[in-house]
Amino acid sequence: MDALTLTSAYEILRQPLGEILPKVSAALAPLIPHVDAAELSTHCAHSPFKALGGTEQLTAAELTPLLLAGVPGSPWQGVATIGGRAREVVAVKSDATRRGAVLVLVRDDGAAPAGAAELAVAQALWNLVTSHFDRFATEAVPGALARSRAAADTRARVIAELSTAHAAALSGVLGVLRSRALDDTTARTTATDLAATALIEMRAEQRRDRDLAEEPARDAFERLAGELRPMLRHSAVRLDLGAPDSDRSLAADVAHSARAIVRALLLIVLEQDSVRRVHVGWQLTEHELRASVRDDGAGALAPCDLGAGSIRDRLDVLGGRLDMDAVPGWGTTITAVVPLATPEAPVEAAHPLTGLGEREVEVLRHLALGHRNRRIAEELHISESTVKFHVANILNKLGVDSRGQAAALFHAAA
């Protein structure tokens, strides 16, 4: 592998997640000429389908068969339905993410087949990119998690509204077409079949979307169990697991975050010499997931022992909290409480500051004192990237363009 290839890979991975596909397309264009590119990546709950936006009207439904039929490590080239018509494509599937990801390059009609060496480069690059994707999802990095959470909430509302409207319209059409008042039996039968097929496809699309955006709670916990067991394989500490007693599904970002938080909490608990047994359990209520880690140690852990890094950052993004109950001589129970839905913003606020969250008010207070991001991060025990996220939200909610204007509003309200 030469320096140019490594440099190209570096430039791709340093891009924001939403801008990686154009870079991948540009890197592969000299090797496999193509006119459009798209991806279907199951790691991404809020936006699994991305396309470059060329002349073709690619859809996620057209890429789904290529994802399901693809073989990781063996790029496929041939004819597939793209934009409603048959096109020459190269489909590259990776299994670096849990349910796979496929990259599709749409080629000119009659394009010469790509060579084995070119396909191998495409496969290697896509494997690298999807591994990068999977790390962001698995570790639930706070910045990426915040963007995912916001986009997923908006996307879910739009899908629900469109689905309801389409279902109502198609159901009405079916009701009319099935009416005995119509004389043309053949026309009625044909139209009924078409409308029924549209309904079936819409419901199938809803199922596909749900499969990408959600994860059954029991499956999510089983994945966590598989990650925790190796951590204690050669330890004298006994691990007890309490799977959730629920068939509900969790939003993918909630499941990823809960696993990452529990892994981090377990590492902290295991630093105690007196611990011989640890219980990890998830409990689902109507509105929240409660992920607990309980030990049988000395009960001497304090809130400051839990650290102030990614655990609290993740919970801040999700609107969650961390509860701790330490009983000397009996052990400690730490519970991460994660809401199952994004809290809705208030419809009307008496003053702009009332629309800010508790942590945002804390950040604004430091802004009003003239503190920079690094100091705010140190004072609040959060990362600088989380501070930047909060500052951007504050400016947006207050309807101002600068930190100075936000500080002025804070002083006016004081």
CSV table of C-alpha atoms in Angstrom, one decimal:
chain,number,residue,atom,x,y,z
A,1,MET,CA,0.0,0.0,0.0
A,2,ASP,CA,1.6,3.3,-1.1
A,3,ALA,CA,1.7,6.7,0.7
A,4,LEU,CA,-0.9,8.1,-1.7
A,5,THR,CA,-3.4,5.4,-0.8
A,6,LEU,CA,-2.9,5.9,2.9
A,7,THR,CA,-3.2,9.7,2.5
A,8,SER,CA,-6.5,9.3,0.6
A,9,ALA,CA,-7.8,7.0,3.4
A,10,TYR,CA,-6.8,9.5,6.0
A,11,GLU,CA,-8.5,12.3,4.2
A,12,ILE,CA,-11.7,10.3,4.0
A,13,LEU,CA,-11.8,9.3,7.7
A,14,ARG,CA,-11.2,12.8,8.9
A,15,GLN,CA,-14.4,14.1,7.2
A,16,PRO,CA,-17.7,14.5,9.1
A,17,LEU,CA,-19.8,11.3,8.8
A,18,GLY,CA,-22.2,12.9,6.3
A,19,GLU,CA,-19.4,13.9,4.0
A,20,ILE,CA,-17.6,10.6,3.7
A,21,LEU,CA,-19.5,9.2,0.7
A,22,PRO,CA,-18.4,11.9,-1.7
A,23,LYS,CA,-14.8,11.4,-0.7
A,24,VAL,CA,-15.1,7.6,-1.2
A,25,SER,CA,-16.6,8.1,-4.6
A,26,ALA,CA,-13.9,10.5,-5.6
A,27,ALA,CA,-11.2,8.2,-4.4
A,28,LEU,CA,-12.6,5.2,-6.4
A,29,ALA,CA,-13.5,7.2,-9.6
A,30,PRO,CA,-10.1,6.7,-11.2
A,31,LEU,CA,-10.2,2.9,-10.6
A,32,ILE,CA,-13.9,2.3,-11.2
A,33,PRO,CA,-15.5,5.1,-13.2
A,34,HIS,CA,-19.1,5.8,-12.2
A,35,VAL,CA,-21.8,8.4,-12.5
A,36,ASP,CA,-23.4,8.1,-9.1
A,37,ALA,CA,-22.8,6.4,-5.7
A,38,ALA,CA,-25.0,5.5,-2.7
A,39,GLU,CA,-24.7,3.6,0.5
A,40,LEU,CA,-27.0,1.7,2.8
A,41,SER,CA,-25.3,1.5,6.2
A,42,THR,CA,-27.1,-0.2,9.1
A,43,HIS,CA,-24.9,1.4,11.7
A,44,CYS,CA,-26.7,4.7,11.2
A,45,ALA,CA,-30.1,4.8,12.8
A,46,HIS,CA,-31.1,8.3,11.7
A,47,SER,CA,-29.8,8.3,8.1
A,48,PRO,CA,-29.0,4.7,6.8
A,49,PHE,CA,-29.4,5.7,3.1
A,50,LYS,CA,-27.2,8.3,1.5
A,51,ALA,CA,-26.7,9.2,-2.2
A,52,LEU,CA,-24.6,11.7,-4.0
A,53,GLY,CA,-27.7,13.3,-5.5
A,54,GLY,CA,-26.9,12.8,-9.2
A,55,THR,CA,-29.3,12.4,-12.0
A,56,GLU,CA,-30.5,9.0,-10.8
A,57,GLN,CA,-33.3,8.8,-8.3
A,58,LEU,CA,-31.8,6.1,-6.2
A,59,THR,CA,-33.9,4.7,-3.3
A,60,ALA,CA,-33.1,2.7,-0.2
A,61,ALA,CA,-35.6,0.0,-1.4
A,62,GLU,CA,-33.5,-0.5,-4.6
A,63,LEU,CA,-30.3,-1.0,-2.5
A,64,THR,CA,-31.8,-3.4,0.0
A,65,PRO,CA,-31.6,-6.5,-2.2
A,66,LEU,CA,-28.0,-5.7,-2.9
A,67,LEU,CA,-27.3,-5.5,0.8
A,68,LEU,CA,-29.1,-8.7,1.5
A,69,ALA,CA,-27.6,-10.7,-1.4
A,70,GLY,CA,-24.1,-9.3,-1.1
A,71,VAL,CA,-21.2,-11.3,0.2
A,72,PRO,CA,-18.7,-9.5,2.3
A,73,GLY,CA,-15.2,-9.5,0.7
A,74,SER,CA,-16.6,-10.4,-2.7
A,75,PRO,CA,-17.7,-7.3,-4.7
A,76,TRP,CA,-20.4,-7.9,-7.2
A,77,GLN,CA,-20.8,-6.3,-10.6
A,78,GLY,CA,-23.8,-6.7,-12.9
A,79,VAL,CA,-27.2,-5.2,-13.7
A,80,ALA,CA,-29.6,-4.0,-11.0
A,81,THR,CA,-32.7,-1.8,-10.9
A,82,ILE,CA,-31.5,1.8,-10.1
A,83,GLY,CA,-33.7,4.8,-10.5
A,84,GLY,CA,-36.5,2.6,-11.8
A,85,ARG,CA,-34.4,1.1,-14.7
A,86,ALA,CA,-31.7,-1.5,-15.3
A,87,ARG,CA,-28.2,-0.1,-14.7
A,88,GLU,CA,-24.7,-1.4,-14.5
A,89,VAL,CA,-23.5,-1.3,-10.9
A,90,VAL,CA,-20.7,-2.4,-8.6
A,91,ALA,CA,-21.9,-3.4,-5.2
A,92,VAL,CA,-19.4,-3.7,-2.3
A,93,LYS,CA,-20.6,-5.2,1.0
A,94,SER,CA,-18.8,-5.0,4.3
A,95,ASP,CA,-19.7,-6.9,7.5
A,96,ALA,CA,-17.7,-4.5,9.8
A,97,THR,CA,-21.1,-3.3,11.1
A,98,ARG,CA,-23.5,-5.7,12.8
A,99,ARG,CA,-26.0,-5.9,10.0
A,100,GLY,CA,-23.7,-5.0,7.1
A,101,ALA,CA,-23.3,-2.1,4.9
A,102,VAL,CA,-23.3,-1.8,1.1
A,103,LEU,CA,-21.7,0.7,-1.2
A,104,VAL,CA,-23.2,0.9,-4.7
A,105,LEU,CA,-21.4,2.6,-7.7
A,106,VAL,CA,-23.7,3.3,-10.6
A,107,ARG,CA,-21.8,3.0,-13.9
A,108,ASP,CA,-22.4,4.1,-17.5
A,109,ASP,CA,-24.3,1.6,-19.7
A,110,GLY,CA,-21.9,-0.7,-21.4
A,111,ALA,CA,-19.0,0.1,-19.1
A,112,ALA,CA,-16.1,-2.4,-19.1
A,113,PRO,CA,-16.1,-4.7,-16.0
A,114,ALA,CA,-13.8,-3.6,-13.2
A,115,GLY,CA,-10.7,-5.7,-12.7
A,116,ALA,CA,-9.9,-7.8,-9.7
A,117,ALA,CA,-7.3,-5.4,-8.4
A,118,GLU,CA,-9.7,-2.4,-8.6
A,119,LEU,CA,-12.4,-4.4,-6.8
A,120,ALA,CA,-10.0,-5.4,-4.1
A,121,VAL,CA,-9.1,-1.7,-3.4
A,122,ALA,CA,-12.9,-0.8,-3.3
A,123,GLN,CA,-13.5,-3.6,-0.8
A,124,ALA,CA,-10.5,-2.7,1.4
A,125,LEU,CA,-11.5,1.0,1.4
A,126,TRP,CA,-15.2,0.2,2.2
A,127,ASN,CA,-14.1,-2.1,5.0
A,128,LEU,CA,-12.0,0.7,6.5
A,129,VAL,CA,-14.8,3.2,6.2
A,130,THR,CA,-17.5,1.0,7.7
A,131,SER,CA,-15.2,0.0,10.6
A,132,HIS,CA,-14.8,3.7,11.3
A,133,PHE,CA,-18.6,4.0,11.2
A,134,ASP,CA,-19.1,1.1,13.6
A,135,ARG,CA,-16.7,2.7,16.1
A,136,PHE,CA,-18.8,5.9,16.3
A,137,ALA,CA,-22.0,3.9,16.8
A,138,THR,CA,-20.6,1.4,19.3
A,139,GLU,CA,-18.8,3.9,21.4
A,140,ALA,CA,-21.7,6.3,21.2
A,141,VAL,CA,-19.4,9.3,20.9
A,142,PRO,CA,-21.3,12.3,22.5
A,143,GLY,CA,-21.0,14.7,19.5
A,144,ALA,CA,-22.1,12.1,16.9
A,145,LEU,CA,-24.7,10.8,19.4
A,146,ALA,CA,-26.2,14.3,19.7
A,147,ARG,CA,-26.5,14.7,16.0
A,148,SER,CA,-28.0,11.3,15.6
A,149,ARG,CA,-30.5,11.8,18.4
A,150,ALA,CA,-31.7,15.1,16.9
A,151,ALA,CA,-31.9,13.8,13.4
A,152,ALA,CA,-33.6,10.5,14.5
A,153,ASP,CA,-36.3,12.4,16.4
A,154,THR,CA,-37.1,14.6,13.4
A,155,ARG,CA,-37.0,11.7,11.0
A,156,ALA,CA,-39.3,9.5,13.1
A,157,ARG,CA,-41.9,12.3,13.2
A,158,VAL,CA,-41.8,12.8,9.5
A,159,ILE,CA,-42.0,9.1,8.7
A,160,ALA,CA,-45.0,8.7,11.1
A,161,GLU,CA,-46.8,11.6,9.5
A,162,LEU,CA,-46.1,10.4,5.9
A,163,SER,CA,-47.1,6.9,6.8
A,164,THR,CA,-50.4,8.0,8.3
A,165,ALA,CA,-51.2,10.2,5.3
A,166,HIS,CA,-50.3,7.5,2.8
A,167,ALA,CA,-52.2,4.8,4.6
A,168,ALA,CA,-55.3,6.9,4.9
A,169,ALA,CA,-55.1,7.8,1.2
A,170,LEU,CA,-54.6,4.3,0.0
A,171,SER,CA,-57.2,2.8,2.3
A,172,GLY,CA,-59.7,5.3,0.9
A,173,VAL,CA,-58.8,4.3,-2.7
A,174,LEU,CA,-59.2,0.7,-1.8
A,175,GLY,CA,-62.6,1.4,-0.2
A,176,VAL,CA,-63.8,3.1,-3.4
A,177,LEU,CA,-62.4,0.5,-5.8
A,178,ARG,CA,-64.0,-2.3,-3.8
A,179,SER,CA,-67.4,-0.7,-4.0
A,180,ARG,CA,-70.1,-2.8,-5.7
A,181,ALA,CA,-71.3,0.4,-7.4
A,182,LEU,CA,-68.5,0.1,-9.9
A,183,ASP,CA,-69.4,-1.9,-13.0
A,184,ASP,CA,-66.0,-2.5,-14.6
A,185,THR,CA,-64.9,-5.6,-12.8
A,186,THR,CA,-61.6,-5.9,-14.6
A,187,ALA,CA,-60.6,-2.3,-14.0
A,188,ARG,CA,-61.6,-2.5,-10.4
A,189,THR,CA,-59.7,-5.7,-9.8
A,190,THR,CA,-56.5,-4.4,-11.5
A,191,ALA,CA,-56.7,-1.1,-9.6
A,192,THR,CA,-57.3,-2.9,-6.3
A,193,ASP,CA,-54.2,-5.1,-6.9
A,194,LEU,CA,-52.1,-2.1,-7.6
A,195,ALA,CA,-53.3,-0.2,-4.5
A,196,ALA,CA,-52.9,-3.3,-2.3
A,197,THR,CA,-49.3,-3.7,-3.6
A,198,ALA,CA,-48.6,-0.1,-2.8
A,199,LEU,CA,-49.8,-0.6,0.8
A,200,ILE,CA,-47.7,-3.8,1.2
A,201,GLU,CA,-44.6,-2.0,-0.1
A,202,MET,CA,-45.2,0.9,2.3
A,203,ARG,CA,-45.5,-1.4,5.3
A,204,ALA,CA,-42.4,-3.3,4.2
A,205,GLU,CA,-40.6,0.0,4.0
A,206,GLN,CA,-41.7,0.8,7.6
A,207,ARG,CA,-40.4,-2.6,8.7
A,208,ARG,CA,-37.1,-2.0,7.0
A,209,ASP,CA,-36.8,1.4,8.6
A,210,ARG,CA,-37.7,0.0,12.0
A,211,ASP,CA,-35.1,-2.8,11.7
A,212,LEU,CA,-32.4,-0.2,11.0
A,213,ALA,CA,-33.5,2.4,13.6
A,214,GLU,CA,-34.4,0.1,16.5
A,215,GLU,CA,-33.0,-3.0,18.3
A,216,PRO,CA,-35.0,-5.4,20.5
A,217,ALA,CA,-34.1,-4.8,24.1
A,218,ARG,CA,-33.3,-8.4,24.8
A,219,ASP,CA,-31.0,-8.6,21.7
A,220,ALA,CA,-29.3,-5.4,22.8
A,221,PHE,CA,-28.7,-6.7,26.3
A,222,GLU,CA,-27.4,-10.0,24.9
A,223,ARG,CA,-24.8,-8.0,22.9
A,224,LEU,CA,-23.8,-6.3,26.1
A,225,ALA,CA,-23.4,-9.6,27.8
A,226,GLY,CA,-21.1,-10.8,25.1
A,227,GLU,CA,-19.0,-7.7,25.6
A,228,LEU,CA,-18.8,-8.0,29.4
A,229,ARG,CA,-18.0,-11.7,29.8
A,230,PRO,CA,-14.5,-11.5,28.3
A,231,MET,CA,-13.7,-8.6,30.7
A,232,LEU,CA,-14.1,-11.0,33.6
A,233,ARG,CA,-13.0,-14.2,32.0
A,234,HIS,CA,-9.8,-14.4,34.0
A,235,SER,CA,-11.1,-12.6,37.1
A,236,ALA,CA,-12.2,-13.9,40.5
A,237,VAL,CA,-15.2,-11.6,40.3
A,238,ARG,CA,-18.5,-13.3,39.5
A,239,LEU,CA,-20.7,-11.6,36.9
A,240,ASP,CA,-24.5,-11.9,37.2
A,241,LEU,CA,-26.7,-10.7,34.4
A,242,GLY,CA,-30.3,-9.5,34.6
A,243,ALA,CA,-31.8,-9.3,31.1
A,244,PRO,CA,-34.8,-6.9,30.6
A,245,ASP,CA,-38.2,-8.5,31.0
A,246,SER,CA,-39.6,-6.8,28.0
A,247,ASP,CA,-40.2,-7.4,24.2
A,248,ARG,CA,-39.9,-3.7,23.5
A,249,SER,CA,-37.4,-2.3,21.0
A,250,LEU,CA,-35.0,0.5,21.8
A,251,ALA,CA,-33.8,3.3,19.6
A,252,ALA,CA,-30.4,2.3,18.3
A,253,ASP,CA,-28.7,5.3,19.9
A,254,VAL,CA,-30.2,4.5,23.3
A,255,ALA,CA,-29.0,0.8,23.0
A,256,HIS,CA,-25.5,1.9,21.9
A,257,SER,CA,-25.2,4.4,24.7
A,258,ALA,CA,-26.5,2.1,27.4
A,259,ARG,CA,-23.9,-0.5,26.4
A,260,ALA,CA,-21.1,2.0,26.4
A,261,ILE,CA,-22.1,3.5,29.7
A,262,VAL,CA,-22.3,0.0,31.4
A,263,ARG,CA,-18.9,-1.0,30.1
A,264,ALA,CA,-17.4,2.2,31.5
A,265,LEU,CA,-19.1,1.8,34.9
A,266,LEU,CA,-18.0,-1.9,35.2
A,267,LEU,CA,-14.4,-0.9,34.7
A,268,ILE,CA,-14.7,1.7,37.5
A,269,VAL,CA,-16.4,-0.9,39.8
A,270,LEU,CA,-13.7,-3.5,39.2
A,271,GLU,CA,-11.0,-1.1,40.4
A,272,GLN,CA,-12.2,-1.9,44.0
A,273,ASP,CA,-10.2,-4.6,45.6
A,274,SER,CA,-13.1,-5.8,47.8
A,275,VAL,CA,-15.5,-6.7,45.0
A,276,ARG,CA,-16.2,-10.3,44.4
A,277,ARG,CA,-19.6,-10.2,42.7
A,278,VAL,CA,-21.1,-7.7,40.2
A,279,HIS,CA,-24.7,-7.7,38.9
A,280,VAL,CA,-25.5,-5.9,35.7
A,281,GLY,CA,-29.2,-5.5,34.8
A,282,TRP,CA,-31.5,-3.5,32.5
A,283,GLN,CA,-35.0,-2.6,33.4
A,284,LEU,CA,-37.5,-1.0,31.0
A,285,THR,CA,-40.4,1.1,32.3
A,286,GLU,CA,-42.9,2.9,30.1
A,287,HIS,CA,-40.7,6.0,29.6
A,288,GLU,CA,-37.1,5.0,30.5
A,289,LEU,CA,-34.3,2.4,30.5
A,290,ARG,CA,-32.6,1.9,33.8
A,291,ALA,CA,-29.2,0.3,33.4
A,292,SER,CA,-27.7,-0.7,36.7
A,293,VAL,CA,-24.3,-2.0,37.9
A,294,ARG,CA,-24.4,-3.3,41.5
A,295,ASP,CA,-21.3,-4.7,43.4
A,296,ASP,CA,-20.8,-6.3,46.8
A,297,GLY,CA,-17.8,-4.2,47.7
A,298,ALA,CA,-17.1,-1.9,50.7
A,299,GLY,CA,-19.7,0.7,49.5
A,300,ALA,CA,-17.0,3.4,49.6
A,301,LEU,CA,-17.4,4.7,46.0
A,302,ALA,CA,-18.3,8.4,45.8
A,303,PRO,CA,-19.8,10.3,42.8
A,304,CYS,CA,-16.5,11.8,42.0
A,305,ASP,CA,-15.1,8.3,41.5
A,306,LEU,CA,-17.3,7.8,38.5
A,307,GLY,CA,-15.3,10.3,36.5
A,308,ALA,CA,-16.7,13.2,34.5
A,309,GLY,CA,-15.9,12.2,31.0
A,310,SER,CA,-17.9,10.3,28.4
A,311,ILE,CA,-20.4,8.7,30.8
A,312,ARG,CA,-22.0,12.0,31.9
A,313,ASP,CA,-21.5,13.5,28.4
A,314,ARG,CA,-23.5,10.7,26.8
A,315,LEU,CA,-26.2,11.0,29.5
A,316,ASP,CA,-26.3,14.8,29.0
A,317,VAL,CA,-27.0,14.4,25.3
A,318,LEU,CA,-29.8,11.9,25.9
A,319,GLY,CA,-31.3,13.9,28.7
A,320,GLY,CA,-30.5,11.1,31.2
A,321,ARG,CA,-29.0,11.0,34.7
A,322,LEU,CA,-26.7,8.9,36.9
A,323,ASP,CA,-28.0,7.7,40.3
A,324,MET,CA,-25.7,6.2,42.9
A,325,ASP,CA,-26.5,4.4,46.2
A,326,ALA,CA,-23.5,3.4,48.3
A,327,VAL,CA,-24.0,1.6,51.6
A,328,PRO,CA,-20.8,1.0,53.6
A,329,GLY,CA,-20.1,-2.6,54.0
A,330,TRP,CA,-22.8,-3.7,51.6
A,331,GLY,CA,-21.8,-2.4,48.2
A,332,THR,CA,-22.7,0.2,45.6
A,333,THR,CA,-25.5,0.4,43.0
A,334,ILE,CA,-25.0,2.8,40.1
A,335,THR,CA,-27.9,3.3,37.7
A,336,ALA,CA,-27.9,5.1,34.4
A,337,VAL,CA,-31.4,6.4,33.6
A,338,VAL,CA,-32.0,7.0,29.9
A,339,PRO,CA,-35.3,8.4,28.6
A,340,LEU,CA,-36.7,6.3,25.8
A,341,ALA,CA,-37.9,9.3,23.8
A,342,THR,CA,-36.4,12.7,23.2
A,343,PRO,CA,-38.1,15.3,25.4
A,344,GLU,CA,-40.3,17.7,23.4
A,345,ALA,CA,-39.3,21.4,23.5
A,346,PRO,CA,-41.8,23.7,25.2
A,347,VAL,CA,-44.3,25.2,22.9
A,348,GLU,CA,-44.1,28.7,24.3
A,349,ALA,CA,-41.5,30.2,26.7
A,350,ALA,CA,-42.1,33.3,28.8
A,351,HIS,CA,-38.5,34.2,28.4
A,352,PRO,CA,-35.8,32.9,26.0
A,353,LEU,CA,-33.7,31.5,28.9
A,354,THR,CA,-36.6,29.2,30.0
A,355,GLY,CA,-36.1,27.2,26.8
A,356,LEU,CA,-32.6,26.2,27.9
A,357,GLY,CA,-31.8,22.9,29.7
A,358,GLU,CA,-30.1,22.8,33.0
A,359,ARG,CA,-26.6,22.1,31.6
A,360,GLU,CA,-27.1,24.8,28.9
A,361,VAL,CA,-27.8,27.4,31.6
A,362,GLU,CA,-24.6,26.4,33.3
A,363,VAL,CA,-22.7,26.8,30.1
A,364,LEU,CA,-24.4,30.1,29.4
A,365,ARG,CA,-23.4,31.3,33.0
A,366,HIS,CA,-19.8,30.6,32.1
A,367,LEU,CA,-20.1,32.4,28.8
A,368,ALA,CA,-21.5,35.4,30.6
A,369,LEU,CA,-18.3,35.4,32.7
A,370,GLY,CA,-16.2,35.4,29.6
A,371,HIS,CA,-14.9,31.9,29.9
A,372,ARG,CA,-13.6,30.1,26.9
A,373,ASN,CA,-14.5,26.5,25.9
A,374,ARG,CA,-11.5,24.9,27.6
A,375,ARG,CA,-12.2,26.4,30.9
A,376,ILE,CA,-15.9,25.7,30.7
A,377,ALA,CA,-15.1,22.0,30.0
A,378,GLU,CA,-12.8,21.9,33.0
A,379,GLU,CA,-15.3,23.6,35.3
A,380,LEU,CA,-18.2,21.4,34.3
A,381,HIS,CA,-16.1,18.2,33.9
A,382,ILE,CA,-17.2,17.7,30.3
A,383,SER,CA,-15.3,17.5,27.0
A,384,GLU,CA,-14.7,20.6,24.8
A,385,SER,CA,-16.7,19.0,22.0
A,386,THR,CA,-19.7,18.8,24.3
A,387,VAL,CA,-19.2,22.4,25.3
A,388,LYS,CA,-19.2,23.4,21.6
A,389,PHE,CA,-22.4,21.4,21.1
A,390,HIS,CA,-24.1,23.2,24.0
A,391,VAL,CA,-22.9,26.6,22.8
A,392,ALA,CA,-24.4,26.0,19.4
A,393,ASN,CA,-27.7,24.9,20.9
A,394,ILE,CA,-27.7,28.0,23.2
A,395,LEU,CA,-27.2,30.4,20.3
A,396,ASN,CA,-29.9,28.7,18.3
A,397,LYS,CA,-32.4,28.7,21.1
A,398,LEU,CA,-31.8,32.3,22.0
A,399,GLY,CA,-31.9,33.4,18.4
A,400,VAL,CA,-28.5,35.2,18.6
A,401,ASP,CA,-25.4,35.1,16.5
A,402,SER,CA,-22.6,35.4,19.0
A,403,ARG,CA,-21.4,34.4,22.5
A,404,GLY,CA,-21.5,38.1,23.4
A,405,GLN,CA,-25.1,38.5,22.5
A,406,ALA,CA,-26.0,35.4,24.5
A,407,ALA,CA,-24.1,36.7,27.5
A,408,ALA,CA,-26.0,40.0,27.3
A,409,LEU,CA,-29.3,38.1,27.4
A,410,PHE,CA,-28.1,36.2,30.4
A,411,HIS,CA,-27.2,39.4,32.3
A,412,ALA,CA,-30.5,41.0,31.3
A,413,ALA,CA,-32.4,38.1,32.8
A,414,ALA,CA,-30.3,38.0,36.0
